[in-house]
Amino acid sequence: MIKYMFLLFISLLLFVSCNDSSNVKEKVNNPEAMALDTYKPGFGEFMTNVQIHHAKLWFAGKYQNWALADFELNEISETIDAIKKYQQERPETKVLSILNPAMDSVRVSIRQQDQKLFVKSFTDLTNTCNACHQSVKFGFNVVKIPDTPPFSNQDFSVKQKAAR
Ligand code: HEC
């Protein structure tokens, strides 16, 4: 009886180890499975990126540096797209589109170089960030219009000279 149990134990061990090595082989032959093991930024890391460009966007608009404002708005858009691509499994990702109307309005203000509209639509955008945080139970992350530029080594007021 003990002999049989021992044999059973050994075959179980063999089974488990074979399974393991075939798993590794499967991954090597399957780039998609390998890719799943590589690093991808978390939702919060993407949001920190959004936060930086949100602050820079404000100062670009404040100095009526429209080329920079346009660039910063695009950076926010790209980061939102990256969340949609890399954080599909998070339920909050589906809520991201609530930013669209405010983002569109900021885009119009930049295109029209309308600072009044910029201030209004940036305020709307910021309120929408917080509305989402509230609705997805991350309401303790409160964003606001920044008081000071996020970095001291970037000049937001320098505008590119128009091409002649
Ligand atoms: C889909 C709804 C949603 C929208 C819209 C949204 N956020 Fe977030 N935000 C989140 C969630 C969820 C987290 C927490 C992520 C995590 O799990 O770490 C977060 C976290 C943050 C954080 C904290 C990051 C950290 O780790 O310290 C900041 C800052 C932030 N968001 C800024 C913004 C700004 C600025 C906007 C608007 C331009 C915005 N968010 C719009 C859902 C949203």
PDB file of C-alpha atoms and ligand atoms in Angstrom:
ATOM      1  CA  MET A   1       0.000   0.000   0.000  1.00  0.00           C
ATOM      2  CA  ILE A   2       2.779   2.383   1.033  1.00  0.00           C
ATOM      3  CA  LYS A   3       4.611   1.488  -2.165  1.00  0.00           C
ATOM      4  CA  TYR A   4       1.588   2.482  -4.240  1.00  0.00           C
ATOM      5  CA  MET A   5       1.191   5.726  -2.389  1.00  0.00           C
ATOM      6  CA  PHE A   6       4.859   6.470  -2.995  1.00  0.00           C
ATOM      7  CA  LEU A   7       4.432   5.780  -6.721  1.00  0.00           C
ATOM      8  CA  LEU A   8       1.377   7.983  -6.824  1.00  0.00           C
ATOM      9  CA  PHE A   9       3.334  10.759  -5.111  1.00  0.00           C
ATOM     10  CA  ILE A  10       6.218  10.468  -7.592  1.00  0.00           C
ATOM     11  CA  SER A  11       3.899  10.517 -10.589  1.00  0.00           C
ATOM     12  CA  LEU A  12       2.137  13.570  -9.197  1.00  0.00           C
ATOM     13  CA  LEU A  13       5.495  15.308  -8.821  1.00  0.00           C
ATOM     14  CA  LEU A  14       6.409  14.424 -12.384  1.00  0.00           C
ATOM     15  CA  PHE A  15       3.069  15.647 -13.618  1.00  0.00           C
ATOM     16  CA  VAL A  16       3.464  18.987 -11.859  1.00  0.00           C
ATOM     17  CA  SER A  17       7.032  19.550 -13.076  1.00  0.00           C
ATOM     18  CA  CYS A  18       6.179  18.587 -16.672  1.00  0.00           C
ATOM     19  CA  ASN A  19       3.306  20.969 -16.595  1.00  0.00           C
ATOM     20  CA  ASP A  20       5.625  23.708 -15.389  1.00  0.00           C
ATOM     21  CA  SER A  21       8.189  23.289 -18.126  1.00  0.00           C
ATOM     22  CA  SER A  22       5.537  23.126 -20.837  1.00  0.00           C
ATOM     23  CA  ASN A  23       4.210  26.397 -19.475  1.00  0.00           C
ATOM     24  CA  VAL A  24       7.597  28.051 -19.940  1.00  0.00           C
ATOM     25  CA  LYS A  25       7.862  26.619 -23.450  1.00  0.00           C
ATOM     26  CA  GLU A  26       4.404  27.914 -24.261  1.00  0.00           C
ATOM     27  CA  LYS A  27       5.426  31.405 -23.200  1.00  0.00           C
ATOM     28  CA  VAL A  28       8.640  31.393 -25.224  1.00  0.00           C
ATOM     29  CA  ASN A  29       6.696  30.335 -28.301  1.00  0.00           C
ATOM     30  CA  ASN A  30       3.960  32.834 -27.650  1.00  0.00           C
ATOM     31  CA  PRO A  31       5.061  36.482 -27.773  1.00  0.00           C
ATOM     32  CA  GLU A  32       1.696  37.631 -26.475  1.00  0.00           C
ATOM     33  CA  ALA A  33       2.071  35.587 -23.295  1.00  0.00           C
ATOM     34  CA  MET A  34       5.601  37.007 -22.904  1.00  0.00           C
ATOM     35  CA  ALA A  35       4.319  40.558 -23.389  1.00  0.00           C
ATOM     36  CA  LEU A  36       1.859  40.073 -20.546  1.00  0.00           C
ATOM     37  CA  ASP A  37       4.828  39.596 -18.254  1.00  0.00           C
ATOM     38  CA  THR A  38       6.482  42.886 -19.221  1.00  0.00           C
ATOM     39  CA  TYR A  39       5.987  46.141 -17.352  1.00  0.00           C
ATOM     40  CA  LYS A  40       2.982  48.316 -18.020  1.00  0.00           C
ATOM     41  CA  PRO A  41       2.207  51.511 -16.107  1.00  0.00           C
ATOM     42  CA  GLY A  42      -0.674  51.387 -13.643  1.00  0.00           C
ATOM     43  CA  PHE A  43      -3.796  53.544 -13.808  1.00  0.00           C
ATOM     44  CA  GLY A  44      -2.372  55.839 -11.104  1.00  0.00           C
ATOM     45  CA  GLU A  45       0.905  56.298 -12.983  1.00  0.00           C
ATOM     46  CA  PHE A  46      -0.950  57.365 -16.107  1.00  0.00           C
ATOM     47  CA  MET A  47      -2.994  59.750 -13.949  1.00  0.00           C
ATOM     48  CA  THR A  48       0.189  61.321 -12.533  1.00  0.00           C
ATOM     49  CA  ASN A  49       1.185  61.969 -16.126  1.00  0.00           C
ATOM     50  CA  VAL A  50      -2.229  63.548 -16.823  1.00  0.00           C
ATOM     51  CA  GLN A  51      -1.740  65.672 -13.691  1.00  0.00           C
ATOM     52  CA  ILE A  52       1.587  67.067 -14.949  1.00  0.00           C
ATOM     53  CA  HIS A  53       0.178  68.027 -18.354  1.00  0.00           C
ATOM     54  CA  HIS A  54      -2.980  69.430 -16.756  1.00  0.00           C
ATOM     55  CA  ALA A  55      -0.762  71.824 -14.734  1.00  0.00           C
ATOM     56  CA  LYS A  56       1.436  72.723 -17.692  1.00  0.00           C
ATOM     57  CA  LEU A  57      -1.641  73.337 -19.833  1.00  0.00           C
ATOM     58  CA  TRP A  58      -2.859  75.896 -17.304  1.00  0.00           C
ATOM     59  CA  PHE A  59       0.353  77.920 -17.378  1.00  0.00           C
ATOM     60  CA  ALA A  60       0.607  77.728 -21.159  1.00  0.00           C
ATOM     61  CA  GLY A  61      -2.925  79.178 -21.378  1.00  0.00           C
ATOM     62  CA  LYS A  62      -2.220  81.732 -18.683  1.00  0.00           C
ATOM     63  CA  TYR A  63       0.677  83.117 -20.737  1.00  0.00           C
ATOM     64  CA  GLN A  64      -1.372  82.779 -23.944  1.00  0.00           C
ATOM     65  CA  ASN A  65       1.285  80.458 -25.244  1.00  0.00           C
ATOM     66  CA  TRP A  66      -1.159  78.716 -27.571  1.00  0.00           C
ATOM     67  CA  ALA A  67       1.343  76.461 -29.336  1.00  0.00           C
ATOM     68  CA  LEU A  68       2.430  75.046 -25.977  1.00  0.00           C
ATOM     69  CA  ALA A  69      -1.178  74.824 -24.743  1.00  0.00           C
ATOM     70  CA  ASP A  70      -2.076  72.809 -27.846  1.00  0.00           C
ATOM     71  CA  PHE A  71       0.889  70.494 -27.206  1.00  0.00           C
ATOM     72  CA  GLU A  72      -0.043  69.934 -23.552  1.00  0.00           C
ATOM     73  CA  LEU A  73      -3.679  69.218 -24.388  1.00  0.00           C
ATOM     74  CA  ASN A  74      -2.515  66.598 -26.895  1.00  0.00           C
ATOM     75  CA  GLU A  75      -0.310  65.035 -24.231  1.00  0.00           C
ATOM     76  CA  ILE A  76      -3.369  64.634 -21.987  1.00  0.00           C
ATOM     77  CA  SER A  77      -5.306  63.105 -24.903  1.00  0.00           C
ATOM     78  CA  GLU A  78      -2.497  60.653 -25.663  1.00  0.00           C
ATOM     79  CA  THR A  79      -2.277  59.576 -22.033  1.00  0.00           C
ATOM     80  CA  ILE A  80      -6.046  59.037 -21.891  1.00  0.00           C
ATOM     81  CA  ASP A  81      -5.722  56.896 -25.057  1.00  0.00           C
ATOM     82  CA  ALA A  82      -2.910  54.929 -23.410  1.00  0.00           C
ATOM     83  CA  ILE A  83      -5.130  54.230 -20.368  1.00  0.00           C
ATOM     84  CA  LYS A  84      -7.834  52.960 -22.724  1.00  0.00           C
ATOM     85  CA  LYS A  85      -5.289  50.692 -24.384  1.00  0.00           C
ATOM     86  CA  TYR A  86      -3.363  49.396 -21.386  1.00  0.00           C
ATOM     87  CA  GLN A  87      -5.964  49.503 -18.612  1.00  0.00           C
ATOM     88  CA  GLN A  88      -8.940  47.965 -20.406  1.00  0.00           C
ATOM     89  CA  GLU A  89      -9.736  45.698 -17.483  1.00  0.00           C
ATOM     90  CA  ARG A  90     -10.262  48.594 -15.057  1.00  0.00           C
ATOM     91  CA  PRO A  91     -13.968  49.530 -14.867  1.00  0.00           C
ATOM     92  CA  GLU A  92     -13.030  53.231 -14.497  1.00  0.00           C
ATOM     93  CA  THR A  93     -11.595  53.218 -18.036  1.00  0.00           C
ATOM     94  CA  LYS A  94     -15.133  53.219 -19.450  1.00  0.00           C
ATOM     95  CA  VAL A  95     -15.869  56.473 -17.605  1.00  0.00           C
ATOM     96  CA  LEU A  96     -12.943  58.374 -19.211  1.00  0.00           C
ATOM     97  CA  SER A  97     -15.108  59.677 -22.062  1.00  0.00           C
ATOM     98  CA  ILE A  98     -16.801  62.094 -19.638  1.00  0.00           C
ATOM     99  CA  LEU A  99     -13.715  64.270 -20.245  1.00  0.00           C
ATOM    100  CA  ASN A 100     -14.529  64.693 -23.955  1.00  0.00           C
ATOM    101  CA  PRO A 101     -16.831  67.758 -23.864  1.00  0.00           C
ATOM    102  CA  ALA A 102     -14.474  69.754 -21.598  1.00  0.00           C
ATOM    103  CA  MET A 103     -11.417  68.683 -23.617  1.00  0.00           C
ATOM    104  CA  ASP A 104     -13.169  69.736 -26.836  1.00  0.00           C
ATOM    105  CA  SER A 105     -14.014  73.089 -25.316  1.00  0.00           C
ATOM    106  CA  VAL A 106     -10.377  73.665 -24.247  1.00  0.00           C
ATOM    107  CA  ARG A 107      -9.327  72.757 -27.802  1.00  0.00           C
ATOM    108  CA  VAL A 108     -11.696  75.359 -29.264  1.00  0.00           C
ATOM    109  CA  SER A 109     -10.404  78.035 -26.865  1.00  0.00           C
ATOM    110  CA  ILE A 110      -6.820  77.297 -27.945  1.00  0.00           C
ATOM    111  CA  ARG A 111      -7.697  77.329 -31.627  1.00  0.00           C
ATOM    112  CA  GLN A 112      -9.512  80.652 -31.221  1.00  0.00           C
ATOM    113  CA  GLN A 113      -6.810  81.978 -28.861  1.00  0.00           C
ATOM    114  CA  ASP A 114      -9.627  82.986 -26.546  1.00  0.00           C
ATOM    115  CA  GLN A 115      -8.257  83.259 -23.028  1.00  0.00           C
ATOM    116  CA  LYS A 116     -11.638  83.854 -21.400  1.00  0.00           C
ATOM    117  CA  LEU A 117     -13.002  80.665 -22.935  1.00  0.00           C
ATOM    118  CA  PHE A 118      -9.758  78.904 -21.994  1.00  0.00           C
ATOM    119  CA  VAL A 119     -10.177  79.781 -18.298  1.00  0.00           C
ATOM    120  CA  LYS A 120     -13.815  78.685 -18.362  1.00  0.00           C
ATOM    121  CA  SER A 121     -13.192  75.415 -20.172  1.00  0.00           C
ATOM    122  CA  PHE A 122     -10.086  74.595 -18.110  1.00  0.00           C
ATOM    123  CA  THR A 123     -12.212  75.082 -14.985  1.00  0.00           C
ATOM    124  CA  ASP A 124     -14.851  72.745 -16.471  1.00  0.00           C
ATOM    125  CA  LEU A 125     -12.143  70.213 -17.285  1.00  0.00           C
ATOM    126  CA  THR A 126     -10.819  70.307 -13.717  1.00  0.00           C
ATOM    127  CA  ASN A 127     -14.333  69.911 -12.299  1.00  0.00           C
ATOM    128  CA  THR A 128     -14.849  66.903 -14.572  1.00  0.00           C
ATOM    129  CA  CYS A 129     -11.614  65.289 -13.313  1.00  0.00           C
ATOM    130  CA  ASN A 130     -12.979  65.585  -9.778  1.00  0.00           C
ATOM    131  CA  ALA A 131     -16.482  64.438 -10.772  1.00  0.00           C
ATOM    132  CA  CYS A 132     -14.961  61.228 -12.101  1.00  0.00           C
ATOM    133  CA  HIS A 133     -12.783  60.754  -9.015  1.00  0.00           C
ATOM    134  CA  GLN A 134     -15.934  61.125  -6.904  1.00  0.00           C
ATOM    135  CA  SER A 135     -17.946  58.698  -8.998  1.00  0.00           C
ATOM    136  CA  VAL A 136     -15.287  55.964  -8.985  1.00  0.00           C
ATOM    137  CA  LYS A 137     -14.637  56.271  -5.226  1.00  0.00           C
ATOM    138  CA  PHE A 138     -11.278  58.037  -5.590  1.00  0.00           C
ATOM    139  CA  GLY A 139     -12.768  61.330  -4.422  1.00  0.00           C
ATOM    140  CA  PHE A 140      -9.839  61.801  -2.037  1.00  0.00           C
ATOM    141  CA  ASN A 141      -7.746  62.699  -5.137  1.00  0.00           C
ATOM    142  CA  VAL A 142      -8.762  66.322  -5.552  1.00  0.00           C
ATOM    143  CA  VAL A 143      -7.260  68.322  -8.415  1.00  0.00           C
ATOM    144  CA  LYS A 144      -7.423  72.093  -8.741  1.00  0.00           C
ATOM    145  CA  ILE A 145      -6.183  74.968 -10.859  1.00  0.00           C
ATOM    146  CA  PRO A 146      -2.482  75.162  -9.924  1.00  0.00           C
ATOM    147  CA  ASP A 147      -1.022  78.168  -8.085  1.00  0.00           C
ATOM    148  CA  THR A 148       2.558  77.680  -9.197  1.00  0.00           C
ATOM    149  CA  PRO A 149       4.165  76.068 -12.275  1.00  0.00           C
ATOM    150  CA  PRO A 150       4.905  72.373 -11.724  1.00  0.00           C
ATOM    151  CA  PHE A 151       8.571  72.763 -12.707  1.00  0.00           C
ATOM    152  CA  SER A 152      10.990  75.655 -12.224  1.00  0.00           C
ATOM    153  CA  ASN A 153      13.100  74.626 -15.197  1.00  0.00           C
ATOM    154  CA  GLN A 154      10.494  75.310 -17.861  1.00  0.00           C
ATOM    155  CA  ASP A 155       9.529  78.744 -19.116  1.00  0.00           C
ATOM    156  CA  PHE A 156       5.851  78.775 -20.015  1.00  0.00           C
ATOM    157  CA  SER A 157       5.849  82.387 -21.188  1.00  0.00           C
ATOM    158  CA  VAL A 158       8.375  82.028 -24.012  1.00  0.00           C
ATOM    159  CA  LYS A 159       6.535  81.907 -27.275  1.00  0.00           C
ATOM    160  CA  GLN A 160       8.007  80.733 -30.510  1.00  0.00           C
ATOM    161  CA  LYS A 161       8.473  83.625 -32.880  1.00  0.00           C
ATOM    162  CA  ALA A 162       6.035  83.362 -35.743  1.00  0.00           C
ATOM    163  CA  ALA A 163       7.686  82.188 -38.935  1.00  0.00           C
ATOM    164  CA  ARG A 164       8.250  85.019 -41.385  1.00  0.00           C
TER     165      ARG A 164
HETATM  166  C1  HEC B   1     -12.294  57.597 -15.281  1.00  0.00           C
HETATM  167  C2  HEC B   1     -12.439  58.650 -14.352  1.00  0.00           C
HETATM  168  C3  HEC B   1     -11.279  59.583 -14.162  1.00  0.00           C
HETATM  169  C4  HEC B   1     -11.085  60.766 -14.809  1.00  0.00           C
HETATM  170  C5  HEC B   1     -11.951  61.381 -15.892  1.00  0.00           C
HETATM  171  C6  HEC B   1      -9.899  61.345 -14.236  1.00  0.00           C
HETATM  172  N1  HEC B   1      -9.360  60.520 -13.288  1.00  0.00           N
HETATM  173 FE1  HEC B   1      -7.720  60.872 -12.195  1.00  0.00          FE
HETATM  174  N2  HEC B   1      -7.923  59.083 -11.288  1.00  0.00           N
HETATM  175  C7  HEC B   1      -8.900  58.152 -11.558  1.00  0.00           C
HETATM  176  C8  HEC B   1      -8.662  56.948 -10.786  1.00  0.00           C
HETATM  177  C9  HEC B   1      -9.476  55.669 -10.828  1.00  0.00           C
HETATM  178  C10 HEC B   1      -7.502  57.205 -10.020  1.00  0.00           C
HETATM  179  C11 HEC B   1      -6.815  56.244  -9.043  1.00  0.00           C
HETATM  180  C12 HEC B   1      -5.890  55.355  -9.847  1.00  0.00           C
HETATM  181  C13 HEC B   1      -5.219  54.276  -9.074  1.00  0.00           C
HETATM  182  O1  HEC B   1      -5.776  53.193  -8.974  1.00  0.00           O
HETATM  183  O2  HEC B   1      -4.091  54.518  -8.580  1.00  0.00           O
HETATM  184  C14 HEC B   1      -7.081  58.554 -10.347  1.00  0.00           C
HETATM  185  C15 HEC B   1      -5.997  59.182  -9.782  1.00  0.00           C
HETATM  186  C16 HEC B   1      -5.597  60.454 -10.066  1.00  0.00           C
HETATM  187  C17 HEC B   1      -4.504  61.138  -9.419  1.00  0.00           C
HETATM  188  C18 HEC B   1      -3.627  60.571  -8.307  1.00  0.00           C
HETATM  189  C19 HEC B   1      -2.444  59.900  -8.951  1.00  0.00           C
HETATM  190  C20 HEC B   1      -1.480  59.347  -7.946  1.00  0.00           C
HETATM  191  O3  HEC B   1      -1.226  58.127  -8.014  1.00  0.00           O
HETATM  192  O4  HEC B   1      -0.984  60.107  -7.128  1.00  0.00           O
HETATM  193  C21 HEC B   1      -4.400  62.378  -9.972  1.00  0.00           C
HETATM  194  C22 HEC B   1      -3.404  63.472  -9.621  1.00  0.00           C
HETATM  195  C23 HEC B   1      -5.411  62.466 -10.992  1.00  0.00           C
HETATM  196  N3  HEC B   1      -6.132  61.283 -11.009  1.00  0.00           N
HETATM  197  C24 HEC B   1      -5.583  63.560 -11.809  1.00  0.00           C
HETATM  198  C25 HEC B   1      -6.572  63.652 -12.766  1.00  0.00           C
HETATM  199  C26 HEC B   1      -6.768  64.806 -13.618  1.00  0.00           C
HETATM  200  C27 HEC B   1      -5.933  66.070 -13.596  1.00  0.00           C
HETATM  201  C28 HEC B   1      -7.841  64.522 -14.400  1.00  0.00           C
HETATM  202  C29 HEC B   1      -8.504  65.398 -15.407  1.00  0.00           C
HETATM  203  C30 HEC B   1      -7.725  65.951 -16.469  1.00  0.00           C
HETATM  204  C31 HEC B   1      -8.308  63.195 -14.033  1.00  0.00           C
HETATM  205  N4  HEC B   1      -7.529  62.702 -13.049  1.00  0.00           N
HETATM  206  C32 HEC B   1      -9.401  62.583 -14.620  1.00  0.00           C
HETATM  207  C33 HEC B   1      -9.976  58.308 -12.420  1.00  0.00           C
HETATM  208  C34 HEC B   1     -10.178  59.409 -13.231  1.00  0.00           C
END
